[in-house]
Short mmCIF file of C-alpha atoms in Angstrom, two decimals:
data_model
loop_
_atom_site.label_atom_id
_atom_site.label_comp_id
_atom_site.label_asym_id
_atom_site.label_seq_id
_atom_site.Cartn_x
_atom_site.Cartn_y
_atom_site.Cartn_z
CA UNK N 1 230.40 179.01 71.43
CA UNK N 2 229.36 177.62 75.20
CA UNK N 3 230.23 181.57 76.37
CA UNK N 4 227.95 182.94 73.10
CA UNK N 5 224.79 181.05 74.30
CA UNK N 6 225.90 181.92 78.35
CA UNK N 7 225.45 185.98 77.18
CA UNK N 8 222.69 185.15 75.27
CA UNK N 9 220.62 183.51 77.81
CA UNK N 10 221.63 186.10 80.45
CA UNK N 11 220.45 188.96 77.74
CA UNK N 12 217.14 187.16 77.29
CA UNK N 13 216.75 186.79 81.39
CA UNK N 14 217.59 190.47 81.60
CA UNK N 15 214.90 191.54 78.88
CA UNK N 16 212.27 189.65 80.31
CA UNK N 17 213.08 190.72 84.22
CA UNK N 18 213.00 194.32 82.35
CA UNK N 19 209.61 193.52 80.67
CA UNK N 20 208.01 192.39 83.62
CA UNK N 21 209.11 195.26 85.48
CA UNK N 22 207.33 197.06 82.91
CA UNK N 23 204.25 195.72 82.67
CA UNK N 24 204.38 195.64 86.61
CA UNK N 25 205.29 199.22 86.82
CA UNK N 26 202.53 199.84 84.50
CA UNK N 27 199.73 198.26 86.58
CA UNK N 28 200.98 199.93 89.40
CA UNK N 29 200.69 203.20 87.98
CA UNK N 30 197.44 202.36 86.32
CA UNK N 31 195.94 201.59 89.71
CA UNK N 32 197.21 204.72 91.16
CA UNK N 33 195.86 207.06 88.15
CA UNK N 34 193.11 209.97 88.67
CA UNK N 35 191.31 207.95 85.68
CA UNK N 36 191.60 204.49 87.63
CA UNK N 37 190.29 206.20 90.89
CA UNK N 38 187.30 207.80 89.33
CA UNK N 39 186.44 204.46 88.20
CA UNK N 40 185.99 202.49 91.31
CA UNK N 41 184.30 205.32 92.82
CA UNK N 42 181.47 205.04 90.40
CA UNK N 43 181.23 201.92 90.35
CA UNK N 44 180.88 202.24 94.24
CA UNK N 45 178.60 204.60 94.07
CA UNK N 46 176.45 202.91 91.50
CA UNK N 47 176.20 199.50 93.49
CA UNK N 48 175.23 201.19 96.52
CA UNK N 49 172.59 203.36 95.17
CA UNK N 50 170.96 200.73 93.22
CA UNK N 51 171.22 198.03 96.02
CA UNK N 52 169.14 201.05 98.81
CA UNK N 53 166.57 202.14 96.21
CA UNK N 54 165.56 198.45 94.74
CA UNK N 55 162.34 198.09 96.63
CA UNK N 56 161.35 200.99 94.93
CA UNK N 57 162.41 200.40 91.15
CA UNK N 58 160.86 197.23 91.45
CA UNK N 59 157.43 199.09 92.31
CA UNK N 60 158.41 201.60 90.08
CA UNK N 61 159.22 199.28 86.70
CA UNK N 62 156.12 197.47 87.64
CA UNK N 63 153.90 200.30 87.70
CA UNK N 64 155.24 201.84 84.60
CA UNK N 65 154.93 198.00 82.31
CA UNK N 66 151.44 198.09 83.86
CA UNK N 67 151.54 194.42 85.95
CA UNK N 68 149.80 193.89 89.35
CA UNK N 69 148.36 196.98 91.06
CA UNK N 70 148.76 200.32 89.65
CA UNK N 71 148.96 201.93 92.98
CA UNK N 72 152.59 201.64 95.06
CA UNK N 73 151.04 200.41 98.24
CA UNK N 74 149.16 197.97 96.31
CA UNK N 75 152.22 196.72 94.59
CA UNK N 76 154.46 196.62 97.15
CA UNK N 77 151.69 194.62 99.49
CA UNK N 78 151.27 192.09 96.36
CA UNK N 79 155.09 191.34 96.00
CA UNK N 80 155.17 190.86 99.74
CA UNK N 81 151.93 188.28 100.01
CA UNK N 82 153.46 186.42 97.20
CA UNK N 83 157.68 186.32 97.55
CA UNK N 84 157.87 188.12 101.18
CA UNK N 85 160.30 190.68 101.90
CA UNK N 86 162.82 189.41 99.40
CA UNK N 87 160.56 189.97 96.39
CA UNK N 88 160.96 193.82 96.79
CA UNK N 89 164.82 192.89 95.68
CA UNK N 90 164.18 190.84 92.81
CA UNK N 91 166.48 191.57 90.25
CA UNK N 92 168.61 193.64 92.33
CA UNK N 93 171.58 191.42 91.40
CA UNK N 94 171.18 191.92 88.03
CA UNK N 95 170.62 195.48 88.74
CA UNK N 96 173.79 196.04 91.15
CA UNK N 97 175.63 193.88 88.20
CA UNK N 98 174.45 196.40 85.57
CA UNK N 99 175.11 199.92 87.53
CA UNK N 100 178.35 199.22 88.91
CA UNK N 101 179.93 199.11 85.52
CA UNK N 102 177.26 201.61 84.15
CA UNK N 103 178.17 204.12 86.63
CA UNK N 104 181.60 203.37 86.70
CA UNK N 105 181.99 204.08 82.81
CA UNK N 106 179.44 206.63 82.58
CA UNK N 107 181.15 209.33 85.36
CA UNK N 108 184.89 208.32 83.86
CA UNK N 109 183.42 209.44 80.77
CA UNK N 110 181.80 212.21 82.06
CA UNK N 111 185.22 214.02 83.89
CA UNK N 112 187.32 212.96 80.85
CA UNK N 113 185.44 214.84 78.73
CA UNK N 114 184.22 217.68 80.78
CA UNK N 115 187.82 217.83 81.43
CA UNK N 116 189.06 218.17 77.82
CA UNK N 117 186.45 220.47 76.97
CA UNK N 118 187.16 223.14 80.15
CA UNK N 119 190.52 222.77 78.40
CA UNK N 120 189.32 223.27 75.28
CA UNK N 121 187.57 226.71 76.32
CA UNK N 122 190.71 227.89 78.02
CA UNK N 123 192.72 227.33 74.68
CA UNK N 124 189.54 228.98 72.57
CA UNK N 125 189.20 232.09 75.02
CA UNK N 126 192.67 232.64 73.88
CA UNK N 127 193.27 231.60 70.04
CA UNK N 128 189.69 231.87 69.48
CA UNK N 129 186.81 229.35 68.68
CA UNK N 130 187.14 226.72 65.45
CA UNK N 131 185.84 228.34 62.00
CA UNK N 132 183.62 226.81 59.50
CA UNK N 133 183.20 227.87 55.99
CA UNK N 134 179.76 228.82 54.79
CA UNK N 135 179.41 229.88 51.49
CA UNK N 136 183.29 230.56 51.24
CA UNK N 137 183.58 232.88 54.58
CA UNK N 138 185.26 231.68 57.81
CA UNK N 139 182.61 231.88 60.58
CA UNK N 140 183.51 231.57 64.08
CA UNK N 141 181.21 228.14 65.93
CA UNK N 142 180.01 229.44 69.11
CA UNK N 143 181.28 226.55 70.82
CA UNK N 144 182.00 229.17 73.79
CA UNK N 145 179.08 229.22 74.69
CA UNK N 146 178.51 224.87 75.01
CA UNK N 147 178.05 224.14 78.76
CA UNK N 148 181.02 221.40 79.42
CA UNK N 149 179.37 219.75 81.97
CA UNK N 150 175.73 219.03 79.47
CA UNK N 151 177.94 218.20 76.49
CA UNK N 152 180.17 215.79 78.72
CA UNK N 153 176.74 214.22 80.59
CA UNK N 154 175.29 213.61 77.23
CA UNK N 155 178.31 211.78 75.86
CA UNK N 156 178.44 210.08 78.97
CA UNK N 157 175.49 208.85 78.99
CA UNK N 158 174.99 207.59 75.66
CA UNK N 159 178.23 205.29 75.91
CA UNK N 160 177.40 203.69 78.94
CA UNK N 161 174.19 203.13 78.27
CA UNK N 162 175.21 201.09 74.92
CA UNK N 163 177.79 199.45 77.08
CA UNK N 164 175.61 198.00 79.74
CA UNK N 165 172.23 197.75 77.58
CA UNK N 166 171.82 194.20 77.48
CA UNK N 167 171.92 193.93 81.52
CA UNK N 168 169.03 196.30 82.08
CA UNK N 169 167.22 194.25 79.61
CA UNK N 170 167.79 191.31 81.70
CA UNK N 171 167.04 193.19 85.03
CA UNK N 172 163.46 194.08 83.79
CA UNK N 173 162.63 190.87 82.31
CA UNK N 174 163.43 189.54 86.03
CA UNK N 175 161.30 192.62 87.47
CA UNK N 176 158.30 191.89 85.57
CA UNK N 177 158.02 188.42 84.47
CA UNK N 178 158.43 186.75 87.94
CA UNK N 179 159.09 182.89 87.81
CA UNK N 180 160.10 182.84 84.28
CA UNK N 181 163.87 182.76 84.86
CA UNK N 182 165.81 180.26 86.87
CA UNK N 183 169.26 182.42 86.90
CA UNK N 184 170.80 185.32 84.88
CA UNK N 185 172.04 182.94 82.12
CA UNK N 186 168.78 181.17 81.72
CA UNK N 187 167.42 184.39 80.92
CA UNK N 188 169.79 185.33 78.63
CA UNK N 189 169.48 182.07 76.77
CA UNK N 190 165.34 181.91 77.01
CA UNK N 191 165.48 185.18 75.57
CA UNK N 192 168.05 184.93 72.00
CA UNK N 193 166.45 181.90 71.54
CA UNK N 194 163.28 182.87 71.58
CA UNK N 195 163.38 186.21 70.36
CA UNK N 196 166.67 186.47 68.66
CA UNK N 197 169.46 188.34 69.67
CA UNK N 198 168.10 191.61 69.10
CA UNK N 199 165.85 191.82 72.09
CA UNK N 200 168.44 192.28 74.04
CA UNK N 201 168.36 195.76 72.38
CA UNK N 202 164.98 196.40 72.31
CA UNK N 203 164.32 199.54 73.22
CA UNK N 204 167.70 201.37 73.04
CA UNK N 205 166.76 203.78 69.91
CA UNK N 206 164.19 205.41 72.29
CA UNK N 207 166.56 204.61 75.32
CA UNK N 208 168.97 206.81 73.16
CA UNK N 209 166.67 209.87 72.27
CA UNK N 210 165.69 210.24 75.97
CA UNK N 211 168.68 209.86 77.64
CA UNK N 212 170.42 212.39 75.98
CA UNK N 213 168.26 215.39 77.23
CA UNK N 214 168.01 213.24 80.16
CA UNK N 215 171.71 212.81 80.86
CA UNK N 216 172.87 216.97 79.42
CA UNK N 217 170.02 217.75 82.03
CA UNK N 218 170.64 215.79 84.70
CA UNK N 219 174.97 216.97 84.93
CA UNK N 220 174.18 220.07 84.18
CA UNK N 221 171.75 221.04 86.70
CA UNK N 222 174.08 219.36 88.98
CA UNK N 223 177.05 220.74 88.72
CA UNK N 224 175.46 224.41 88.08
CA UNK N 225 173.98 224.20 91.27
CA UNK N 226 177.16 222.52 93.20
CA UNK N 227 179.22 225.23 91.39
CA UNK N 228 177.18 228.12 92.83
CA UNK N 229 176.88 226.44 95.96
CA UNK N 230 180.51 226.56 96.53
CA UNK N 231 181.13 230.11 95.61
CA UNK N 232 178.03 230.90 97.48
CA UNK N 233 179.44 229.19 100.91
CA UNK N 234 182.87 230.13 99.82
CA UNK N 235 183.55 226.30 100.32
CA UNK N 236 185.79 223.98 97.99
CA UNK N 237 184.05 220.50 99.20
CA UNK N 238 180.31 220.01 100.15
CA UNK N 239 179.18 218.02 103.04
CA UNK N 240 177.48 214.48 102.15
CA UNK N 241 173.39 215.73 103.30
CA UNK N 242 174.29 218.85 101.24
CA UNK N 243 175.71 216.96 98.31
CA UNK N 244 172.62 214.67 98.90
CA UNK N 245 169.94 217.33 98.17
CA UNK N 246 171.75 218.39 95.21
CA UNK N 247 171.69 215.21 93.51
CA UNK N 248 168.36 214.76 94.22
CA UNK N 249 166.86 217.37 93.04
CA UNK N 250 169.01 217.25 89.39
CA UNK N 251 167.77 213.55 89.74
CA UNK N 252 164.21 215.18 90.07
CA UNK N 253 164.30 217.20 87.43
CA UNK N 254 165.59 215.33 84.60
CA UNK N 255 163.67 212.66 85.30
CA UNK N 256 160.27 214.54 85.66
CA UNK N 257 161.19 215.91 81.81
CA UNK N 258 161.78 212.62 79.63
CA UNK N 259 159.24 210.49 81.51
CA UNK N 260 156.75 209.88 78.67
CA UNK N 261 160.14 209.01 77.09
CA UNK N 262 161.12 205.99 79.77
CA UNK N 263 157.65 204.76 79.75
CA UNK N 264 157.33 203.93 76.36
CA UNK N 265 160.85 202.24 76.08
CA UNK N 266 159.83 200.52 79.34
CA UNK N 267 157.40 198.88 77.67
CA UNK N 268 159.32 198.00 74.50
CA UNK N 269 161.97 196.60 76.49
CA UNK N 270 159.92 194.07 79.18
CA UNK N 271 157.39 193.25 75.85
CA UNK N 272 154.67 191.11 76.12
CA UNK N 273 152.90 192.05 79.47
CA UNK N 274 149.05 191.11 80.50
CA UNK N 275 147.83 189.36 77.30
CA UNK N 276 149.59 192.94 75.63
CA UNK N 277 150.88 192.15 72.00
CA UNK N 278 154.89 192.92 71.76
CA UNK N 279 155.18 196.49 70.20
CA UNK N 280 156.90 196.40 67.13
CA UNK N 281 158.69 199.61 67.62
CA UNK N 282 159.38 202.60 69.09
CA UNK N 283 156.57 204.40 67.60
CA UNK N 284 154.15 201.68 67.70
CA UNK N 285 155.21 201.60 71.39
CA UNK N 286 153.72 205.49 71.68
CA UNK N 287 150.78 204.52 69.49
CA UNK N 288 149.43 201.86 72.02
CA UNK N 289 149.62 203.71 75.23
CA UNK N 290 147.94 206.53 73.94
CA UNK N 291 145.07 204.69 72.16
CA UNK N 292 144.59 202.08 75.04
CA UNK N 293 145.36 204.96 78.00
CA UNK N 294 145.51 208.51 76.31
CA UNK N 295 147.76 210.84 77.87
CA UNK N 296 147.82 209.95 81.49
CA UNK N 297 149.62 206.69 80.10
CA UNK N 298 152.61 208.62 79.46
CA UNK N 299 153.18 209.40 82.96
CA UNK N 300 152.29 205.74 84.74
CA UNK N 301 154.18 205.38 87.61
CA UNK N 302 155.91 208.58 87.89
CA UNK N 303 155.43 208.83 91.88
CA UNK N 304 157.10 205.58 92.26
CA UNK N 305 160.11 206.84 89.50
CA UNK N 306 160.25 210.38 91.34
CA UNK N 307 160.27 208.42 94.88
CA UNK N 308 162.94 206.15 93.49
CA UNK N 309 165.28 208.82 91.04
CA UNK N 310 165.48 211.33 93.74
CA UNK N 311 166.93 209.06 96.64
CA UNK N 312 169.34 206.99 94.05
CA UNK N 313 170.62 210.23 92.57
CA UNK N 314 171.34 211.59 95.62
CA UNK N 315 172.58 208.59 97.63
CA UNK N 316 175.00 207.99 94.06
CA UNK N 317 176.47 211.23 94.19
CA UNK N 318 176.63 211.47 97.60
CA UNK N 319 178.44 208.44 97.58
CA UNK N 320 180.89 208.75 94.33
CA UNK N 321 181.73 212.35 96.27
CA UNK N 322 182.47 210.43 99.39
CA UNK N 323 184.24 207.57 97.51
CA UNK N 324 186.90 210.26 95.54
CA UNK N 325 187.27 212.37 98.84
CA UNK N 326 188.74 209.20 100.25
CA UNK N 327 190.56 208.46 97.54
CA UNK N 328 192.18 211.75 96.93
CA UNK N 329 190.59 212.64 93.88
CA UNK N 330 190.34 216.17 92.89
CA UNK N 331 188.45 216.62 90.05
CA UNK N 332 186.67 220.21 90.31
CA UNK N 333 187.36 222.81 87.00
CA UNK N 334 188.21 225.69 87.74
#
């Protein structure tokens, strides 16, 4: 009996030593995955970007919600008479908070399934492209002819944004209504219990329908051009400056297209500004800047966003390049 429960308690010691091993193992290789890797160098990439360009999103969100001066020198000299230097970082805690995990879950997305679909095409090319029945025949989906790397941005973009919603919320509300919030979590409880729980999602429908064009455009003009650049130069890796310019200008770009599109969910988002009633919706959001400014409204602030997009779109890519080169990440289709 005494030699029964002796085995016994040596079997249970050697199934736990072999499930810790396990779940050790199991970190270890989780760490050390391409998946894992791509992670922390977005969310690299995203803190870094964010933290270098905050003078100017601050200038830029204030411009577009339409509080202080509507001119960027004239902002930026009002945040400095009244909070000094530090006032051009307001938020940017919040903001670094948001983008790390924004960026980080938005590019994992993005090579995962820009990878599976490159995959995808190779299988397709070779079996053919799915069928759909219409009317009773089998027609082939052109699904050939689906750029990987806009499909993949758009997907991307949409499920980090929903992920990480709430944050950029927060980081405007600090941006625009300075004074009002003690910390982060006085914020967040000021604003459910005052406006419910939904205003922390104010704003995402029309978040939504512009970053998707946003988001195709923005990856695809970047990695069309980075593609041809390589076979142009005959060059596997970029250097940072040139990788720089490249992001910038996709930054550019996609940003200069869905403007009107940011402007109005700006303002839904930050709501009541300047003795401004809340907007009710997305629409209603539309309605009021084009009644109270016509169409010049639309595109508020669009120096300070094209001053701000280019620089953080480069310096993130730039960056999130650097960050995988280091880490031995390879993650270029072929």
């Amino acid at each position: 009996m005494v030699a029964n429960k002796v085995v016994m308690e040596q079997d249970a010691q050697r199934l736990q030593q072999a499930q810790e091993h396990n779940v050790g193992k199991y970190i270890i290789n989780g760490i050390q995955s391409r998946e894992f890797r791509i992670f922390i160098s977005g969310a690299l990439s995203g803190a870094t970007s964010k933290t270098f360009t905050a003078p100017i999103e601050t200038v830029r969100t204030r411009l577009i919600v339409g509080v202080g001066p509507q001119s960027i020198t004239g902002s930026i000299r009002e945040i400095i008479h009244k909070f000094g230097w530090i006032g051009l970082w307001r938020g940017n805690g919040i903001n670094a908070l948001r983008s790390a995990p924004l960026q980080a879950i938005e590019l994992s997305v993005y090579e995962c399934v820009k990878k599976r679909i490159y995959s995808a095409h190779k299988r397709w090319a070779i079996e053919g492209p799915p069928q759909v029945n219409v009317l009773g025949q089998a027609v082939a989906f052109p699904v050939l002819y689906a750029s990987p790397s806009m499909v993949a941005g758009a997907v991307a973009g949409v499920v980090s944004t929903v992920s990480c919603y709430p944050l950029e919320v927060l980081k405007d509300r600090f941006t625009v209504h300075t004074g009002a919030y003690r910390s982060i979590w006085h914020a967040f409880g000021k604003i459910v219990h005052e406006e419910g729980m939904g205003a922390m999602y104010r704003g995402l429908l029309p978040t939504l329908i512009g970053l998707v064009p946003y988001s195709a455009a923005y990856y695809f003009v970047y990695d069309s051009i980075t593609r041809e650049y390589r076979q142009y130069t005959k060059r596997r890796q970029l250097d940072s400056v040139e990788t720089l310019f490249i992001g910038a200008f996709a930054g550019l770009v996609s940003s200069a297209v869905t403007f009107p599109l940011e402007v109005a969910r700006k303002r839904l988002m930050v709501g009541s500004v300047a003795g401004r009633s809340t907007p009710r919706n997305f629409g209603h959001t539309m309605k009021i800047i084009l009644q109270e400014e016509g169409v010049r409204g639309f595109y508020r602030g669009i120096s300070a966003s094209c001053l701000k997009v280019m620089p953080a779109s480069g310096l993130s890519w730039m960056c999130y390049e650097k960050c995988k080169e280091v880490l031995h990440v390879d993650t270029q289709q072929t």
